[in-house]
PDB file of C-alpha atoms in Angstrom:
ATOM      1  CA  UNK A 283      -9.550 -47.651 -21.977  1.00 50.00           C
ATOM      2  CA  UNK A 284     -12.445 -46.886 -23.641  1.00 49.00           C
ATOM      3  CA  UNK A 285     -14.085 -45.493 -19.700  1.00 49.00           C
ATOM      4  CA  UNK A 286     -10.818 -43.760 -19.337  1.00 45.00           C
ATOM      5  CA  UNK A 287     -11.375 -40.982 -22.311  1.00 45.00           C
ATOM      6  CA  UNK A 288     -14.607 -40.564 -21.436  1.00 45.00           C
ATOM      7  CA  UNK A 289     -14.096 -39.259 -18.245  1.00 41.00           C
ATOM      8  CA  UNK A 290     -11.204 -37.433 -19.404  1.00 43.00           C
ATOM      9  CA  UNK A 291     -13.722 -36.163 -22.095  1.00 47.00           C
ATOM     10  CA  UNK A 292     -16.374 -35.293 -20.054  1.00 42.00           C
ATOM     11  CA  UNK A 293     -14.727 -33.298 -16.935  1.00 40.00           C
ATOM     12  CA  UNK A 294     -12.765 -31.427 -19.747  1.00 45.00           C
ATOM     13  CA  UNK A 295     -16.706 -30.512 -20.990  1.00 43.00           C
ATOM     14  CA  UNK A 296     -16.898 -28.999 -17.106  1.00 41.00           C
ATOM     15  CA  UNK A 297     -14.378 -27.208 -16.431  1.00 42.00           C
ATOM     16  CA  UNK A 298     -14.578 -25.763 -19.745  1.00 44.00           C
ATOM     17  CA  UNK A 299     -18.149 -24.753 -19.621  1.00 44.00           C
ATOM     18  CA  UNK A 300     -17.836 -23.993 -15.863  1.00 45.00           C
ATOM     19  CA  UNK A 301     -18.424 -19.805 -14.696  1.00 46.00           C
ATOM     20  CA  UNK A 302     -14.736 -19.363 -13.485  1.00 48.00           C
ATOM     21  CA  UNK A 303     -13.096 -19.812 -16.670  1.00 48.00           C
ATOM     22  CA  UNK A 304     -16.522 -17.901 -18.333  1.00 66.00           C
ATOM     23  CA  UNK A 305     -15.814 -15.059 -20.469  1.00 81.00           C
ATOM     24  CA  UNK A 306     -16.530 -11.937 -19.072  1.00 93.00           C
ATOM     25  CA  UNK A 307     -19.725  -9.365 -20.875  1.00 96.00           C
ATOM     26  CA  UNK A 308     -18.664  -6.669 -22.706  1.00 97.00           C
ATOM     27  CA  UNK A 309     -20.257  -3.298 -22.217  1.00 98.00           C
ATOM     28  CA  UNK A 310     -19.509  -0.146 -23.937  1.00 97.00           C
ATOM     29  CA  UNK A 311     -19.310   3.371 -22.046  1.00 98.00           C
ATOM     30  CA  UNK A 312     -21.882   5.553 -22.122  1.00 98.00           C
ATOM     31  CA  UNK A 313     -19.622   8.889 -21.646  1.00 97.00           C
ATOM     32  CA  UNK A 314     -22.774  11.204 -21.670  1.00 97.00           C
ATOM     33  CA  UNK A 315     -23.361   9.519 -18.632  1.00 98.00           C
ATOM     34  CA  UNK A 316     -19.178   9.059 -17.217  1.00 98.00           C
ATOM     35  CA  UNK A 317     -17.103  10.534 -16.084  1.00 98.00           C
ATOM     36  CA  UNK A 318     -13.523  11.346 -13.960  1.00 98.00           C
ATOM     37  CA  UNK A 319     -13.485  14.745 -12.346  1.00 98.00           C
ATOM     38  CA  UNK A 320     -10.694  15.688  -9.494  1.00 98.00           C
ATOM     39  CA  UNK A 321     -10.864  17.828  -6.621  1.00 98.00           C
ATOM     40  CA  UNK A 322      -7.791  20.234  -4.543  1.00 98.00           C
ATOM     41  CA  UNK A 323      -7.255  22.718  -2.195  1.00 98.00           C
ATOM     42  CA  UNK A 324      -5.945  25.927  -3.622  1.00 97.00           C
ATOM     43  CA  UNK A 325      -5.181  28.304  -0.365  1.00 98.00           C
ATOM     44  CA  UNK A 326      -8.582  28.387   1.425  1.00 97.00           C
ATOM     45  CA  UNK A 327     -10.757  26.498  -1.090  1.00 98.00           C
ATOM     46  CA  UNK A 328     -11.243  23.751  -3.405  1.00 98.00           C
ATOM     47  CA  UNK A 329     -10.566  22.865  -7.309  1.00 98.00           C
ATOM     48  CA  UNK A 330     -12.825  20.842  -9.158  1.00 98.00           C
ATOM     49  CA  UNK A 331     -12.439  19.697 -12.423  1.00 98.00           C
ATOM     50  CA  UNK A 332     -12.721  17.036 -14.923  1.00 98.00           C
ATOM     51  CA  UNK A 333     -11.315  15.187 -17.938  1.00 98.00           C
ATOM     52  CA  UNK A 334     -13.536  15.499 -21.569  1.00 97.00           C
ATOM     53  CA  UNK A 335     -12.021  13.546 -23.628  1.00 98.00           C
ATOM     54  CA  UNK A 336     -12.040   9.736 -21.703  1.00 98.00           C
ATOM     55  CA  UNK A 337     -12.106   5.939 -22.543  1.00 98.00           C
ATOM     56  CA  UNK A 338     -13.386   2.893 -21.336  1.00 98.00           C
ATOM     57  CA  UNK A 339     -13.233  -0.680 -21.801  1.00 97.00           C
ATOM     58  CA  UNK A 340     -15.240  -3.038 -19.702  1.00 98.00           C
ATOM     59  CA  UNK A 341     -15.920  -6.873 -18.605  1.00 98.00           C
ATOM     60  CA  UNK A 342     -18.038  -7.191 -15.786  1.00 97.00           C
ATOM     61  CA  UNK A 343     -19.471 -10.142 -13.717  1.00 95.00           C
ATOM     62  CA  UNK A 344     -20.888  -9.554 -11.144  1.00 93.00           C
ATOM     63  CA  UNK A 345     -20.161 -13.615  -9.735  1.00 92.00           C
ATOM     64  CA  UNK A 346     -17.736 -13.762 -11.959  1.00 94.00           C
ATOM     65  CA  UNK A 347     -15.260 -11.230 -10.785  1.00 96.00           C
ATOM     66  CA  UNK A 348     -11.912 -13.251 -12.153  1.00 95.00           C
ATOM     67  CA  UNK A 349     -13.119 -13.059 -15.369  1.00 97.00           C
ATOM     68  CA  UNK A 350     -13.536  -8.883 -15.166  1.00 98.00           C
ATOM     69  CA  UNK A 351     -11.382  -6.840 -16.601  1.00 98.00           C
ATOM     70  CA  UNK A 352     -11.083  -2.722 -16.684  1.00 98.00           C
ATOM     71  CA  UNK A 353      -8.874  -0.853 -18.969  1.00 98.00           C
ATOM     72  CA  UNK A 354      -9.331   2.863 -19.120  1.00 98.00           C
ATOM     73  CA  UNK A 355      -7.450   6.008 -20.785  1.00 98.00           C
ATOM     74  CA  UNK A 356      -7.239   9.808 -20.171  1.00 98.00           C
ATOM     75  CA  UNK A 357      -5.706  12.271 -22.785  1.00 98.00           C
ATOM     76  CA  UNK A 358      -4.535  14.698 -20.472  1.00 98.00           C
ATOM     77  CA  UNK A 359      -4.664  17.920 -22.526  1.00 98.00           C
ATOM     78  CA  UNK A 360      -8.256  16.848 -22.153  1.00 98.00           C
ATOM     79  CA  UNK A 361      -8.611  18.743 -18.249  1.00 98.00           C
ATOM     80  CA  UNK A 362     -11.111  21.292 -17.696  1.00 98.00           C
ATOM     81  CA  UNK A 363     -11.717  23.365 -14.453  1.00 98.00           C
ATOM     82  CA  UNK A 364     -13.599  26.425 -15.920  1.00 97.00           C
ATOM     83  CA  UNK A 365     -10.431  28.686 -16.332  1.00 98.00           C
ATOM     84  CA  UNK A 366      -9.152  28.374 -19.569  1.00 98.00           C
ATOM     85  CA  UNK A 367      -5.702  29.748 -18.297  1.00 98.00           C
ATOM     86  CA  UNK A 368      -5.649  27.542 -14.945  1.00 98.00           C
ATOM     87  CA  UNK A 369      -5.712  24.830 -17.910  1.00 98.00           C
ATOM     88  CA  UNK A 370      -2.692  25.894 -19.507  1.00 98.00           C
ATOM     89  CA  UNK A 371      -0.511  25.836 -16.160  1.00 98.00           C
ATOM     90  CA  UNK A 372      -1.753  21.647 -15.412  1.00 98.00           C
ATOM     91  CA  UNK A 373      -1.097  21.524 -18.409  1.00 98.00           C
ATOM     92  CA  UNK A 374       2.659  22.541 -18.604  1.00 98.00           C
ATOM     93  CA  UNK A 375       5.439  21.275 -16.583  1.00 97.00           C
ATOM     94  CA  UNK A 376       4.694  22.176 -13.558  1.00 97.00           C
ATOM     95  CA  UNK A 377       2.108  19.500 -13.684  1.00 98.00           C
ATOM     96  CA  UNK A 378       0.956  17.204 -16.571  1.00 98.00           C
ATOM     97  CA  UNK A 379       3.760  18.096 -19.276  1.00 98.00           C
ATOM     98  CA  UNK A 380       0.636  17.180 -22.002  1.00 98.00           C
ATOM     99  CA  UNK A 381       3.247  17.870 -24.755  1.00 98.00           C
ATOM    100  CA  UNK A 382       6.060  15.234 -23.643  1.00 98.00           C
ATOM    101  CA  UNK A 383       2.510  12.638 -21.532  1.00 98.00           C
ATOM    102  CA  UNK A 384      -0.087  12.705 -23.094  1.00 98.00           C
ATOM    103  CA  UNK A 385      -1.628  10.268 -22.473  1.00 98.00           C
ATOM    104  CA  UNK A 386      -3.036   8.590 -18.675  1.00 98.00           C
ATOM    105  CA  UNK A 387      -4.374   5.378 -18.461  1.00 98.00           C
ATOM    106  CA  UNK A 388      -5.064   2.290 -16.301  1.00 98.00           C
ATOM    107  CA  UNK A 389      -5.475  -1.272 -17.103  1.00 98.00           C
ATOM    108  CA  UNK A 390      -7.205  -3.710 -14.416  1.00 98.00           C
ATOM    109  CA  UNK A 391      -4.863  -6.178 -13.127  1.00 98.00           C
ATOM    110  CA  UNK A 392      -7.628  -8.628 -11.088  1.00 98.00           C
ATOM    111  CA  UNK A 393     -10.809  -7.948 -10.177  1.00 98.00           C
ATOM    112  CA  UNK A 394     -11.428  -7.942  -6.584  1.00 97.00           C
ATOM    113  CA  UNK A 395     -15.206  -8.595  -4.884  1.00 97.00           C
ATOM    114  CA  UNK A 396     -15.312  -7.251  -1.372  1.00 97.00           C
ATOM    115  CA  UNK A 397     -18.280  -6.518   0.024  1.00 96.00           C
ATOM    116  CA  UNK A 398     -21.859  -7.444  -1.426  1.00 95.00           C
ATOM    117  CA  UNK A 399     -21.783  -4.613  -4.682  1.00 96.00           C
ATOM    118  CA  UNK A 400     -18.412  -3.366  -3.660  1.00 98.00           C
ATOM    119  CA  UNK A 401     -15.243  -3.994  -5.316  1.00 98.00           C
ATOM    120  CA  UNK A 402     -11.495  -3.374  -6.050  1.00 98.00           C
ATOM    121  CA  UNK A 403      -9.622  -3.411  -9.392  1.00 98.00           C
ATOM    122  CA  UNK A 404      -6.248  -3.515  -8.495  1.00 98.00           C
ATOM    123  CA  UNK A 405      -3.755  -3.252 -11.961  1.00 98.00           C
ATOM    124  CA  UNK A 406      -1.118  -0.505 -13.531  1.00 98.00           C
ATOM    125  CA  UNK A 407      -1.669   2.911 -13.561  1.00 98.00           C
ATOM    126  CA  UNK A 408       0.562   4.945 -16.640  1.00 98.00           C
ATOM    127  CA  UNK A 409       1.178   9.311 -16.034  1.00 98.00           C
ATOM    128  CA  UNK A 410       4.129  10.940 -16.877  1.00 98.00           C
ATOM    129  CA  UNK A 411       6.563   7.556 -19.234  1.00 97.00           C
ATOM    130  CA  UNK A 412       5.902   5.477 -15.420  1.00 98.00           C
ATOM    131  CA  UNK A 413       3.776   2.997 -14.254  1.00 98.00           C
ATOM    132  CA  UNK A 414       2.755   3.219 -10.883  1.00 98.00           C
ATOM    133  CA  UNK A 415       0.279   0.389  -8.818  1.00 98.00           C
ATOM    134  CA  UNK A 416      -3.089   2.015  -7.407  1.00 98.00           C
ATOM    135  CA  UNK A 417      -6.477  -0.459  -6.198  1.00 98.00           C
ATOM    136  CA  UNK A 418     -10.059   1.771  -6.857  1.00 98.00           C
ATOM    137  CA  UNK A 419     -12.553   0.511  -5.588  1.00 98.00           C
ATOM    138  CA  UNK A 420     -15.333   0.857  -6.842  1.00 98.00           C
ATOM    139  CA  UNK A 421     -19.661   0.782  -5.561  1.00 98.00           C
ATOM    140  CA  UNK A 422     -21.704  -1.049  -8.133  1.00 98.00           C
ATOM    141  CA  UNK A 423     -24.753   0.630  -8.405  1.00 98.00           C
ATOM    142  CA  UNK A 424     -26.926  -2.202 -10.560  1.00 97.00           C
ATOM    143  CA  UNK A 425     -27.820  -3.663 -14.045  1.00 97.00           C
ATOM    144  CA  UNK A 426     -31.126  -2.524 -15.970  1.00 97.00           C
ATOM    145  CA  UNK A 427     -32.835  -2.021 -19.020  1.00 97.00           C
ATOM    146  CA  UNK A 428     -31.688   0.785 -20.473  1.00 97.00           C
ATOM    147  CA  UNK A 429     -35.171   3.179 -19.962  1.00 96.00           C
ATOM    148  CA  UNK A 430     -34.224   4.966 -22.829  1.00 94.00           C
ATOM    149  CA  UNK A 431     -32.379   2.869 -25.081  1.00 93.00           C
ATOM    150  CA  UNK A 432     -34.031   0.543 -26.759  1.00 94.00           C
ATOM    151  CA  UNK A 433     -32.433  -2.432 -27.027  1.00 96.00           C
ATOM    152  CA  UNK A 434     -29.918  -1.981 -24.156  1.00 97.00           C
ATOM    153  CA  UNK A 435     -29.315  -2.670 -20.514  1.00 98.00           C
ATOM    154  CA  UNK A 436     -26.854  -0.572 -18.445  1.00 98.00           C
ATOM    155  CA  UNK A 437     -24.734  -0.831 -15.682  1.00 98.00           C
ATOM    156  CA  UNK A 438     -23.957   1.539 -13.183  1.00 98.00           C
ATOM    157  CA  UNK A 439     -19.832   1.949 -10.602  1.00 98.00           C
ATOM    158  CA  UNK A 440     -19.318   4.934  -8.728  1.00 98.00           C
ATOM    159  CA  UNK A 441     -16.149   5.453  -6.862  1.00 98.00           C
ATOM    160  CA  UNK A 442     -13.408   7.270  -5.716  1.00 96.00           C
ATOM    161  CA  UNK A 443     -10.097   7.893  -4.048  1.00 98.00           C
ATOM    162  CA  UNK A 444      -7.494   9.974  -3.230  1.00 98.00           C
ATOM    163  CA  UNK A 445      -3.831   9.725  -4.373  1.00 98.00           C
ATOM    164  CA  UNK A 446      -1.243  11.852  -3.020  1.00 98.00           C
ATOM    165  CA  UNK A 447      -0.403  13.692  -6.997  1.00 98.00           C
ATOM    166  CA  UNK A 448       4.195  14.444  -5.452  1.00 98.00           C
ATOM    167  CA  UNK A 449       3.956  10.745  -5.343  1.00 98.00           C
ATOM    168  CA  UNK A 450       2.930  10.470  -9.244  1.00 98.00           C
ATOM    169  CA  UNK A 451       5.559  13.022  -9.916  1.00 97.00           C
ATOM    170  CA  UNK A 452       2.369  15.847 -10.660  1.00 98.00           C
ATOM    171  CA  UNK A 453       4.512  19.256  -9.329  1.00 97.00           C
ATOM    172  CA  UNK A 454       7.526  18.800  -8.044  1.00 95.00           C
ATOM    173  CA  UNK A 455       6.578  20.190  -4.255  1.00 96.00           C
ATOM    174  CA  UNK A 456       6.805  24.349  -5.038  1.00 96.00           C
ATOM    175  CA  UNK A 457       3.448  25.022  -5.146  1.00 96.00           C
ATOM    176  CA  UNK A 458       2.704  22.676  -2.561  1.00 97.00           C
ATOM    177  CA  UNK A 459       5.429  24.903   0.026  1.00 96.00           C
ATOM    178  CA  UNK A 460       3.882  27.996  -0.838  1.00 96.00           C
ATOM    179  CA  UNK A 461       0.562  27.008   0.878  1.00 96.00           C
ATOM    180  CA  UNK A 462      -1.338  27.401  -3.057  1.00 97.00           C
ATOM    181  CA  UNK A 463      -2.067  23.908  -4.475  1.00 97.00           C
ATOM    182  CA  UNK A 464      -1.919  20.890  -1.925  1.00 97.00           C
ATOM    183  CA  UNK A 465      -0.608  17.841  -3.041  1.00 97.00           C
ATOM    184  CA  UNK A 466      -3.706  15.374  -2.344  1.00 98.00           C
ATOM    185  CA  UNK A 467      -6.372  14.818  -4.679  1.00 98.00           C
ATOM    186  CA  UNK A 468      -9.427  13.314  -4.135  1.00 98.00           C
ATOM    187  CA  UNK A 469     -10.461  11.471  -7.607  1.00 98.00           C
ATOM    188  CA  UNK A 470     -14.046  10.384  -8.434  1.00 98.00           C
ATOM    189  CA  UNK A 471     -15.058   8.165 -11.064  1.00 98.00           C
ATOM    190  CA  UNK A 472     -18.407   7.573 -12.458  1.00 98.00           C
ATOM    191  CA  UNK A 473     -19.307   5.350 -15.106  1.00 98.00           C
ATOM    192  CA  UNK A 474     -22.455   4.105 -16.370  1.00 98.00           C
ATOM    193  CA  UNK A 475     -21.702   1.344 -19.286  1.00 98.00           C
ATOM    194  CA  UNK A 476     -24.177  -0.653 -21.654  1.00 98.00           C
ATOM    195  CA  UNK A 477     -24.350  -3.398 -23.894  1.00 97.00           C
ATOM    196  CA  UNK A 478     -27.024  -5.484 -25.816  1.00 97.00           C
ATOM    197  CA  UNK A 479     -29.808  -7.421 -24.281  1.00 94.00           C
TER     198      UNK A 479
END
């Protein structure tokens, strides 16, 4: 009986101390050097924009993606396309309806390694009161001592994808039919995140 107890205790210790079950490290976003950017067609040109107000909560271990998580929240009324009139139109019911739906949010359900330095964040994207499955491809740029912030390490990610905005009810298609605003939106994500050494 004593031998069985020792064996069970040893097994529990090995399992509980395994990297598979270890919590991933928490990282804080450096907002000054991170961003969520987009590009969409307008007749013959490309309109570029970004969101000024966002937050990212991330736990990441490159060798243990199963324990890693990512949540980002974007305040819709922080949209910026460099033209106030256009910003106001995008915030209206024609597009984001920001007064009714002020926040967009992505919550990962899994982060999967797809290559040496590439990952996919699989999760749920909430926009305009509805939730959708979304996969975000990310390239892990590395980790190093922060050259400008003493006592901190920094990691980086870059990623991008193209979405059909009408599939997320960002617009009803009237401007697509008129040949004014495209339905496909190219999204770029660039993140620097910090943690204590």
